[in-house]
Short mmCIF file of C-alpha atoms in Angstrom, two decimals:
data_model
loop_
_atom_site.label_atom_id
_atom_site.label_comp_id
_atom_site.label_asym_id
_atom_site.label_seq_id
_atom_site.Cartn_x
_atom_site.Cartn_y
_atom_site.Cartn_z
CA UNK A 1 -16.47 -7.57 141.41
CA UNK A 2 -17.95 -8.91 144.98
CA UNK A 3 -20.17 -12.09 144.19
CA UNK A 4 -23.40 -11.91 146.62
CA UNK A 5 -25.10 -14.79 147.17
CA UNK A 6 -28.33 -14.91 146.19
CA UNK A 7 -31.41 -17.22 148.41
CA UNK A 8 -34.16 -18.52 146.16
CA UNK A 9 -37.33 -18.01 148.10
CA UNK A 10 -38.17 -21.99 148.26
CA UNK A 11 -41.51 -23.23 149.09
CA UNK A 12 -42.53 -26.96 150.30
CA UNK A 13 -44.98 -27.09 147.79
CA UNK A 14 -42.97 -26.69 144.66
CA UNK A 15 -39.72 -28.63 143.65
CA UNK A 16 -39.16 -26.54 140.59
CA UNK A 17 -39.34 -22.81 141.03
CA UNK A 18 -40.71 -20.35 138.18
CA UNK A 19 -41.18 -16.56 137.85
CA UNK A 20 -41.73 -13.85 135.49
CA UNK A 21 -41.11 -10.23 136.02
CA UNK A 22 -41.70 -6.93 134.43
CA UNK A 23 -39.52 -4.11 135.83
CA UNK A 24 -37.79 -1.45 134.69
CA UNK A 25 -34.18 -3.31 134.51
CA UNK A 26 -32.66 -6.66 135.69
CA UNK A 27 -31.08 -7.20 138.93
CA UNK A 28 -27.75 -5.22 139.48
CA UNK A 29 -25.76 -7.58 140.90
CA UNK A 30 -23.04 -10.08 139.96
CA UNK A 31 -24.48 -13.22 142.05
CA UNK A 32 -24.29 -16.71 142.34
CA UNK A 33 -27.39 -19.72 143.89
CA UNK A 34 -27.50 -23.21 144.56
CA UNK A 35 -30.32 -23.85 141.71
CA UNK A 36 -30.09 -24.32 137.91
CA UNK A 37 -31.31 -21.17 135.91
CA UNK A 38 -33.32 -21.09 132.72
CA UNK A 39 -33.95 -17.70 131.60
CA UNK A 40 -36.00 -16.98 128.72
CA UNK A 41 -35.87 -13.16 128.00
CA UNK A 42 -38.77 -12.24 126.43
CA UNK A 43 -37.94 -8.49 126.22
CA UNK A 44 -34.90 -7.03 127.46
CA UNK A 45 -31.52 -6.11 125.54
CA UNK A 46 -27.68 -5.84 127.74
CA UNK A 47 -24.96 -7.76 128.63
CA UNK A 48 -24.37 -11.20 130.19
CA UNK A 49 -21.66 -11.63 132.68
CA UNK A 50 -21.26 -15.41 133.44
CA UNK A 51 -17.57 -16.34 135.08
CA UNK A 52 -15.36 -14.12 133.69
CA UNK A 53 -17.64 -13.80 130.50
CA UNK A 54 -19.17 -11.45 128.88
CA UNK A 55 -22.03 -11.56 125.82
CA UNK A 56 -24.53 -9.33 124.31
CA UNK A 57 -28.08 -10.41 125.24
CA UNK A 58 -31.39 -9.31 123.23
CA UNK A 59 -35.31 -10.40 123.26
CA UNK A 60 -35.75 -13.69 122.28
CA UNK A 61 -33.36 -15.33 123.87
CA UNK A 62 -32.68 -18.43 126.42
CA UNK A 63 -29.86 -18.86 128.30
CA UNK A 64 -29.15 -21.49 131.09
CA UNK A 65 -27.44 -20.95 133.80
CA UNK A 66 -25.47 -23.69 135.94
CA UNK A 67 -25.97 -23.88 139.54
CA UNK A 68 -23.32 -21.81 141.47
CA UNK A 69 -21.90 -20.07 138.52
CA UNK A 70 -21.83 -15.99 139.39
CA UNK A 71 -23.60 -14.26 136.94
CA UNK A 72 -25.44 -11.13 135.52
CA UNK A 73 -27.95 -9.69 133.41
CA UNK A 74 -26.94 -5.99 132.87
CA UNK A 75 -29.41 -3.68 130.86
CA UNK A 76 -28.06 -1.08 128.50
CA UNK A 77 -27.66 1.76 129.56
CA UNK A 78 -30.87 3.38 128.42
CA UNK A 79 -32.09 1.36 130.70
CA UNK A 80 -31.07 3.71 133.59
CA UNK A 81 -31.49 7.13 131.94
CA UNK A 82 -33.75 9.42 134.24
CA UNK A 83 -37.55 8.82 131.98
CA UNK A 84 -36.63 6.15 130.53
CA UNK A 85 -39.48 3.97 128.59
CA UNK A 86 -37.62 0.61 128.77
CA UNK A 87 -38.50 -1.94 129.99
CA UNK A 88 -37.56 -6.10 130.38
CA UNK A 89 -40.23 -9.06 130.85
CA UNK A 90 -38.83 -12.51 131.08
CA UNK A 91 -39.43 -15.65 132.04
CA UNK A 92 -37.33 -18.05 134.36
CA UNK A 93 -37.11 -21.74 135.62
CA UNK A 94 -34.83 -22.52 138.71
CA UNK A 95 -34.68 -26.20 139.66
CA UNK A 96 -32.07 -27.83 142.19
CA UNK A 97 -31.40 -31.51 141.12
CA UNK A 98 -29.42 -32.37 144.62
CA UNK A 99 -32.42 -31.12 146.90
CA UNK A 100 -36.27 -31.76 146.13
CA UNK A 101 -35.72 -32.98 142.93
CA UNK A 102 -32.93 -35.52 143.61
CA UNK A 103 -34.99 -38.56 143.75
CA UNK A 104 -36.25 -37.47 140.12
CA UNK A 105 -33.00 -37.06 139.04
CA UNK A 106 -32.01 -40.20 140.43
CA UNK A 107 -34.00 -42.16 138.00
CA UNK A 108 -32.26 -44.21 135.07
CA UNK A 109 -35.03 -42.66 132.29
CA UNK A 110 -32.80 -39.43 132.92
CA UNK A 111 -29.27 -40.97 132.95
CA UNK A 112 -29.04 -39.23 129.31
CA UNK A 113 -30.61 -35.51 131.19
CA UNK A 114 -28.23 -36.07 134.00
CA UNK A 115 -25.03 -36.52 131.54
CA UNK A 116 -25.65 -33.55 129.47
CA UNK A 117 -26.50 -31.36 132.31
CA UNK A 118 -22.87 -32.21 133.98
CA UNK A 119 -21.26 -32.08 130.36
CA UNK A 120 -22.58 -28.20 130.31
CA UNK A 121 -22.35 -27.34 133.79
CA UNK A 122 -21.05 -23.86 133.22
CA UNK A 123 -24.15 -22.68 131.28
CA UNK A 124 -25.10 -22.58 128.02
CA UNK A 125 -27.25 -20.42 125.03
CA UNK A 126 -29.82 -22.10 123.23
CA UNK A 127 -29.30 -22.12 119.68
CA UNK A 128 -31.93 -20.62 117.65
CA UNK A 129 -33.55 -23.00 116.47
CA UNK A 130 -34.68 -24.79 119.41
CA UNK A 131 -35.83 -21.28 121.12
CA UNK A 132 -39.82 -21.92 120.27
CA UNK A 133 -39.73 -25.21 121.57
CA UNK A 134 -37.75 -24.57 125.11
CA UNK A 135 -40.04 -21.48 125.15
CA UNK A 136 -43.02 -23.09 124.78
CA UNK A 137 -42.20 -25.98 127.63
CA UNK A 138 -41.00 -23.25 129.90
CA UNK A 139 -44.37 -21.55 129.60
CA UNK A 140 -45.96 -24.61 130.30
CA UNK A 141 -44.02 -25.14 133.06
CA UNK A 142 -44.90 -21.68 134.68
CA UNK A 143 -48.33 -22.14 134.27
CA UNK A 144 -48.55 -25.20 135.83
CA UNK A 145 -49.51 -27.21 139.05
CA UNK A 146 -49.22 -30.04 141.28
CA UNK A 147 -48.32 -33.39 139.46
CA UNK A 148 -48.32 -31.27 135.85
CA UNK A 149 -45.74 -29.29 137.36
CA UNK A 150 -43.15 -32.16 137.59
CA UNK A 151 -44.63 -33.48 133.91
CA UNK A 152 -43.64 -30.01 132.44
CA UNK A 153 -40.70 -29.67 134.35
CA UNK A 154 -39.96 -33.04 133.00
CA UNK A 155 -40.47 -31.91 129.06
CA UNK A 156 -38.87 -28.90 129.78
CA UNK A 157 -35.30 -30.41 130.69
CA UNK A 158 -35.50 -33.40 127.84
CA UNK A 159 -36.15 -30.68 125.86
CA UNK A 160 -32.93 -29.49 126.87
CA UNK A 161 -31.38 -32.04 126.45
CA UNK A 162 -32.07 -33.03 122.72
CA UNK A 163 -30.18 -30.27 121.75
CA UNK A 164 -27.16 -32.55 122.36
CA UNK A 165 -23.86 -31.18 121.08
CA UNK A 166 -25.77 -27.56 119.13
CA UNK A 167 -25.33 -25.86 122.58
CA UNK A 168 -23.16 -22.95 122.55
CA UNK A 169 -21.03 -22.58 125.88
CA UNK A 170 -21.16 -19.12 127.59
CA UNK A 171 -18.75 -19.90 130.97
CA UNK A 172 -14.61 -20.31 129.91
CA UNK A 173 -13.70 -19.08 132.88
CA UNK A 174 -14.76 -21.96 134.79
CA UNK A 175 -16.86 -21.27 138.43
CA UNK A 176 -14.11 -23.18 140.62
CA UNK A 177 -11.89 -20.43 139.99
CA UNK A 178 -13.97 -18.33 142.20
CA UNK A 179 -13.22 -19.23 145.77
CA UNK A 180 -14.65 -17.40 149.05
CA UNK A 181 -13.46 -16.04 152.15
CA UNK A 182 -15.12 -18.24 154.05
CA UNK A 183 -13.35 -21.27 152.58
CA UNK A 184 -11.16 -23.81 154.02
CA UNK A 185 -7.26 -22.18 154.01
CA UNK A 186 -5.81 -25.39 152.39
CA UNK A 187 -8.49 -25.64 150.07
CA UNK A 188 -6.74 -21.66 148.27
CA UNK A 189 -3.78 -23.01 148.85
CA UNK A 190 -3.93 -26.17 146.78
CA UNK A 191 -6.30 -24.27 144.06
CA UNK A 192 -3.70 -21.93 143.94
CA UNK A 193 -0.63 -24.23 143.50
CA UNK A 194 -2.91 -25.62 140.93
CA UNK A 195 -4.34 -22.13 138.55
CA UNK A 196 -0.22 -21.29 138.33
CA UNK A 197 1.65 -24.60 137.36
CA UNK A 198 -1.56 -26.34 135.41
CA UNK A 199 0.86 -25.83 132.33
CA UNK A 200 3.02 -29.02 133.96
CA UNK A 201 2.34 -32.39 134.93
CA UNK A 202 0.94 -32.60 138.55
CA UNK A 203 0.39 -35.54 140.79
CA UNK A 204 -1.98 -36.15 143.15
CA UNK A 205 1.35 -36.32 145.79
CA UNK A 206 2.26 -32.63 144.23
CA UNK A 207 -0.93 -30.89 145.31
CA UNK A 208 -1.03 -33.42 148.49
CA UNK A 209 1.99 -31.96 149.76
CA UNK A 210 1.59 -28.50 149.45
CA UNK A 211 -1.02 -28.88 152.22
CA UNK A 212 0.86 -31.07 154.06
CA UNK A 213 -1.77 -33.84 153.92
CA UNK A 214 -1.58 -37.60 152.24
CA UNK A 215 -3.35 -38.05 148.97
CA UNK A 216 -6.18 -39.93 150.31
CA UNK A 217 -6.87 -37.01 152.68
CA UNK A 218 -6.18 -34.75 151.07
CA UNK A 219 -8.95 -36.07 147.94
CA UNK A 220 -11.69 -36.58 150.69
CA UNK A 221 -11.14 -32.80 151.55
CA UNK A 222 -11.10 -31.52 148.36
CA UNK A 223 -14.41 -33.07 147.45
CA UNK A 224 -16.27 -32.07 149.95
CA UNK A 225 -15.08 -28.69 149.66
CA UNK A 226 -15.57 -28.30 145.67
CA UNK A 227 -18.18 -30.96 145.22
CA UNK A 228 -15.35 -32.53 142.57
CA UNK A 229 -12.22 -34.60 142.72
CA UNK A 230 -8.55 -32.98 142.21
CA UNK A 231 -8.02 -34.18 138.65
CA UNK A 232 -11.49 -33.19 137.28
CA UNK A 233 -10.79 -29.64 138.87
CA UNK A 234 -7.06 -29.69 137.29
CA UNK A 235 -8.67 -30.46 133.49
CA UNK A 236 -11.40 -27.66 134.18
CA UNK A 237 -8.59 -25.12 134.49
CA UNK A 238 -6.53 -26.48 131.64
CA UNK A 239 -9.50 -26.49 129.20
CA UNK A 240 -10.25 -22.70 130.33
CA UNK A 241 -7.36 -21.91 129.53
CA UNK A 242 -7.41 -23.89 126.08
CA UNK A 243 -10.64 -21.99 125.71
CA UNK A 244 -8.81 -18.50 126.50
CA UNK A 245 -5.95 -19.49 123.67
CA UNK A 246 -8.63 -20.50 121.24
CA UNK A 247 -11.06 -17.62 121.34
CA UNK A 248 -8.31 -14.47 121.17
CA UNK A 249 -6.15 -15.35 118.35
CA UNK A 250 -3.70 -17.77 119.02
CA UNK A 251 -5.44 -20.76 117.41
CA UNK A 252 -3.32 -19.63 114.11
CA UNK A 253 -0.25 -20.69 116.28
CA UNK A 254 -0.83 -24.19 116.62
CA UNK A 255 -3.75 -26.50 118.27
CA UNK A 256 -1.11 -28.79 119.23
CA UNK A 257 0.66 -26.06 120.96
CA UNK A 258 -2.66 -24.59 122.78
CA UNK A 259 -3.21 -28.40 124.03
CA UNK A 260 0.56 -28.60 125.27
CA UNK A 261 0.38 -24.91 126.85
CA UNK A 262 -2.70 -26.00 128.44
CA UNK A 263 -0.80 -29.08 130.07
CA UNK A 264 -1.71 -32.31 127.75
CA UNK A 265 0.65 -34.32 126.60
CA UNK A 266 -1.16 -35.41 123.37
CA UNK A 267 -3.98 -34.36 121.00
CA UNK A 268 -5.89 -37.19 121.64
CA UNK A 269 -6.17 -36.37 125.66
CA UNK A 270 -6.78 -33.01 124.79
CA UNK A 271 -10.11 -33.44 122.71
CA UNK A 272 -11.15 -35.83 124.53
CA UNK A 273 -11.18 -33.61 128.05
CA UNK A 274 -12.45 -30.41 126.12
CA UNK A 275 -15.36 -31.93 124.49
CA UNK A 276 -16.01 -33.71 128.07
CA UNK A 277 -15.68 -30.50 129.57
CA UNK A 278 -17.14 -27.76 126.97
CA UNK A 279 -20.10 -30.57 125.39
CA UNK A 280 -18.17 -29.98 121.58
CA UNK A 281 -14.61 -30.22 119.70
CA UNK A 282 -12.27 -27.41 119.97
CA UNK A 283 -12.32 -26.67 116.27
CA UNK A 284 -16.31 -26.60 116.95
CA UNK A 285 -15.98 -24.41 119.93
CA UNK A 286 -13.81 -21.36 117.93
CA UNK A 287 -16.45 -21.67 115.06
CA UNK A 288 -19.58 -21.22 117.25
CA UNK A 289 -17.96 -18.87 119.18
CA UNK A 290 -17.03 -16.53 115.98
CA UNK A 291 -20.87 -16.97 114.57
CA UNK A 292 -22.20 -15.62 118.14
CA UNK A 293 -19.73 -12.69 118.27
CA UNK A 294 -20.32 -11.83 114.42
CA UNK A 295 -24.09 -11.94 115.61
CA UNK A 296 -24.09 -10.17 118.14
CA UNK A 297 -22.18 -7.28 116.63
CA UNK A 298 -23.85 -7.22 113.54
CA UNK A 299 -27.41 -6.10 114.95
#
């Protein structure tokens, strides 16, 4: 499926953007934006598709979105039928931290924000219990103004944030993997080399050479390019796909084995790098995982 870009319409007199529609379905297609999203979904029942994702959506619901990850809200398919009486209202926050709000963001008070934003950069579900409160801020924050603007937006995203390690990913399937025409030949090339022998070890050199650059280079290209380094991007794949291995089954096989499969050499490397990655423990990730599915199948 063709990922469209998607323009927020920005303003210079808001940093943090809010909106709230009431149509007859959500947007139709799969697309991806610079900002943050926060979508509360205060009526509206379908199917996310974040990554290579998929989950059941329903009213009451908040899920956040991490900045260029392609995604989409798809209403049932009553939704479409000619007459139909369905409808979706919901609520959403978009905020950019590396544009108007960098200098906020940039402040030590939100070192701890900052962390657990990058810890669940591919997006996230609120769990339940937290929905009234994130609700609440993100009404506050849409009916806002001026200076209380930034003080909701503020409460809002702390508010986030104390929900620490409860989050429950949505994104395996990790946005890097999705690379466009547009970019830079050597940059495919090297993600390439990269998505089919992750299983091994790799050096620096390795991926280096099959652009036919030095390492130093070759790093300086790569960042700019992906906005992260070659070893963060190399553990991103591996953990999806630890994440793949875990959620269809073949956790019974061995968690040692998913973690060597995935290329780590130990147990101890591998936890550490998934919970850096994912924001929880493996054995926590197949656990919330199966209590989301079972919910979402049992209403």
């Amino acid at each position: 499926m063709k990922v469209l870009p998607f323009t927020m319409l920005v303003t210079d007199k808001k940093s943090v953007l809010s909106e709230f529609i009431e149509l007859p379905f959500f947007y139709q297609y799969l697309h991806t934006h610079n900002q943050w999203q926060i979508t509360y979904i205060e009526k509206g029942e379908g199917t996310l598709t974040i990554g290579n994702d998929l989950h059941a959506f329903r009213s009451g619901e908040i899920y956040v979105v991490g900045a260029k990850i392609p995604h989409l809200f798809k209403s049932d398919p009553e939704y479409f039928e000619p007459n139909s009486k369905h409808s979706i209202t919901v609520y959403s926050v978009y905020f950019d931290p590396n544009e108007a709000l960098e200098s906020l963001f940039s402040l030590p008070e939100l070192r701890k924000v900052n962390f657990f934003l990058a810890q669940n950069k591919h997006g996230f579900k609120v769990p339940s219990d937290y929905i009234q409160k994130i609700a609440s801020e993100m009404l506050a924050v849409h009916n806002a103004s001026g200076i209380n603007l930034l003080f909701s937006f503020v409460k809002l995203i702390v508010a986030l944030e104390s929900i620490g390690d409860c989050i429950i990913p949505l994104c395996s399937d990790l946005s890097s993997l999705f690379v466009s025409e547009s970019d830079d030949v050597r940059i495919k090339r090297s993600i390439q080399f990269i998505k089919e022998n992750y299983s091994n070890r790799i050096t620096l050199d390795d991926v280096a050479n099959v652009v036919f650059m030095t390492p130093h280079s070759f790093c300086r290209h790569f960042k700019k390019h992906t906005g992260r380094t070659v070893v963060s991007f190399l553990n991103e794949i591996r953990i999806n796909h630890a994440c793949k291995s875990l959620i269809s089954g073949e956790r019974a096989i061995c968690m040692s084995a998913i973690a060597s499969n995935s290329g780590f050499n130990t147990m101890t490397n591998f936890n550490r790098v998934f919970k850096r990655i994912i924001g929880q423990s493996p054995t926590d990730y197949i656990d919330n995982y199966s209590k989301t599915n079972k919910k979402a199948y049992s209403v």
